[in-house]
mmCIF file of C-alpha atoms in Angstrom:
data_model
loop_
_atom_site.group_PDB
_atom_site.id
_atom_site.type_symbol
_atom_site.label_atom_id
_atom_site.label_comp_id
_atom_site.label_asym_id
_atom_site.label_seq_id
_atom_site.Cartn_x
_atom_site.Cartn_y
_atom_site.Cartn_z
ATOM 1 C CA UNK F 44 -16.965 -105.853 100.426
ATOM 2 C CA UNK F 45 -15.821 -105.113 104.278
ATOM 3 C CA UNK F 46 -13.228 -107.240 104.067
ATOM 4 C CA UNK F 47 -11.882 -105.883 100.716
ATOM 5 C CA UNK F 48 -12.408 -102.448 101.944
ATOM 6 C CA UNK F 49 -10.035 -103.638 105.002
ATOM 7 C CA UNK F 50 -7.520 -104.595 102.982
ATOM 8 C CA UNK F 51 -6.923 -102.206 101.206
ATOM 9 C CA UNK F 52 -6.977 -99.633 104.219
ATOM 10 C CA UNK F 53 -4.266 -101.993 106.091
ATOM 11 C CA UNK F 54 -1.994 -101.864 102.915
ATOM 12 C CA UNK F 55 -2.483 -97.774 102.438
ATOM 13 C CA UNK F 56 -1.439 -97.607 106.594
ATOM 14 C CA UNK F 57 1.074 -100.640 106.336
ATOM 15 C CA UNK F 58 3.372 -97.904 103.964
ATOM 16 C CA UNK F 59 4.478 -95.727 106.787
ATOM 17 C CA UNK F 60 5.567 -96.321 110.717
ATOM 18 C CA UNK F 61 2.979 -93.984 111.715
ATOM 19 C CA UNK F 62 0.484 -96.377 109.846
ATOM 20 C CA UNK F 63 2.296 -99.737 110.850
ATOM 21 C CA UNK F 64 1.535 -98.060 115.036
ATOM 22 C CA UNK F 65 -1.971 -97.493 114.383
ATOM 23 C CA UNK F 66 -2.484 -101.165 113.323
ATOM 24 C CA UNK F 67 -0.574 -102.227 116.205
ATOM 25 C CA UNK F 68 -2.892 -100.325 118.246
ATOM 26 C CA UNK F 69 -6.286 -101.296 116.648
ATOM 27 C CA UNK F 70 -5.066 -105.324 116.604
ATOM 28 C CA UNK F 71 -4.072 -104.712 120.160
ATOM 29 C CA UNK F 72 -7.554 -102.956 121.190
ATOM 30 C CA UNK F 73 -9.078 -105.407 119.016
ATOM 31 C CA UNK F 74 -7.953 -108.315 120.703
ATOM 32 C CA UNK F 75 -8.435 -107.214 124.399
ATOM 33 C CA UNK F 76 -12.193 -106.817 123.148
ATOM 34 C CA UNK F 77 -12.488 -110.346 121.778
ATOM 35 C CA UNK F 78 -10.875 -111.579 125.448
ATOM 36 C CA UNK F 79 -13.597 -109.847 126.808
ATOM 37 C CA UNK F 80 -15.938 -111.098 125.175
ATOM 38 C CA UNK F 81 -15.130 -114.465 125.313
ATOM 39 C CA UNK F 82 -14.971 -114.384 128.614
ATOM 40 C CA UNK F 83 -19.094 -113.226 129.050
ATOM 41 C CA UNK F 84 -21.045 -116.385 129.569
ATOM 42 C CA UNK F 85 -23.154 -117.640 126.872
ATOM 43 C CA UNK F 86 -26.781 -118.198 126.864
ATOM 44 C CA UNK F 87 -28.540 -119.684 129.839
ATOM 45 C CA UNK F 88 -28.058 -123.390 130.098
ATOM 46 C CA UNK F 89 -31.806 -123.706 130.253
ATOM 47 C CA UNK F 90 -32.372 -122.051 127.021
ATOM 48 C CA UNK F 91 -29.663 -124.920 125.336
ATOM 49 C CA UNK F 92 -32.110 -127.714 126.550
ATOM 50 C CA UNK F 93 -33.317 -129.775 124.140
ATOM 51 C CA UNK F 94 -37.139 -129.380 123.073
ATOM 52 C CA UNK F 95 -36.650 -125.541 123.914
ATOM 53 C CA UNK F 96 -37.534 -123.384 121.584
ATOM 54 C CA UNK F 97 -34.529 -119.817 121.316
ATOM 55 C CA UNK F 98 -36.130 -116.778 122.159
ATOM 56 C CA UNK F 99 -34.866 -115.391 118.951
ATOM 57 C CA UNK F 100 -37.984 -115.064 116.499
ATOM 58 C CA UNK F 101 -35.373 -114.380 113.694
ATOM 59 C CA UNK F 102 -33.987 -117.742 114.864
ATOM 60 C CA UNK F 103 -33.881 -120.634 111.633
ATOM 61 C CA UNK F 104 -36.086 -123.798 113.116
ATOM 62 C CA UNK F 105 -35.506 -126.183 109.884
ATOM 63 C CA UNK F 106 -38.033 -126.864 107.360
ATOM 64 C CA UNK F 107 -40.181 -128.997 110.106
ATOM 65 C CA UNK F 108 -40.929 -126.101 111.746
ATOM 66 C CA UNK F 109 -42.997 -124.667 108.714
ATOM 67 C CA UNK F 110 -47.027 -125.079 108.353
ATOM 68 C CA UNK F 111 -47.759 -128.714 108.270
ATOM 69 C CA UNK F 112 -50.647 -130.420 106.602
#
């Protein structure tokens, strides 16, 4: 649904050089704040061990990890 909604909000904005600026700017600001981001370091090397459990409790541990009998 976002990316439907996106669409059709590029195409209404795409119609006019007013528009067609502000998606320069947003792709522009957009893509300085993906840079950044990439450039953060990921997780701790220790928590990418294996045998180490994430810290995430939302984290999916395969169907091994359920209640065994």
């Amino acid at each position: 649904m976002k990316r439907i909604l996106q669409l059709v909000v590029t195409r209404w904005l795409a119609r006019t050089p007013i528009g067609m600026v502000l998606l320069g700017l947003g792709w522009l600001f957009m893509r300085r704040r993906r840079a950044r981001n990439r450039q953060q370091p990921a997780n701790s090397p220790a928590l990418r061990q294996p045998g180490r459990r994430s810290g995430n409790p939302y984290a999916w541990r395969g169907p091994a990890a359920g209640n065994r009998r």
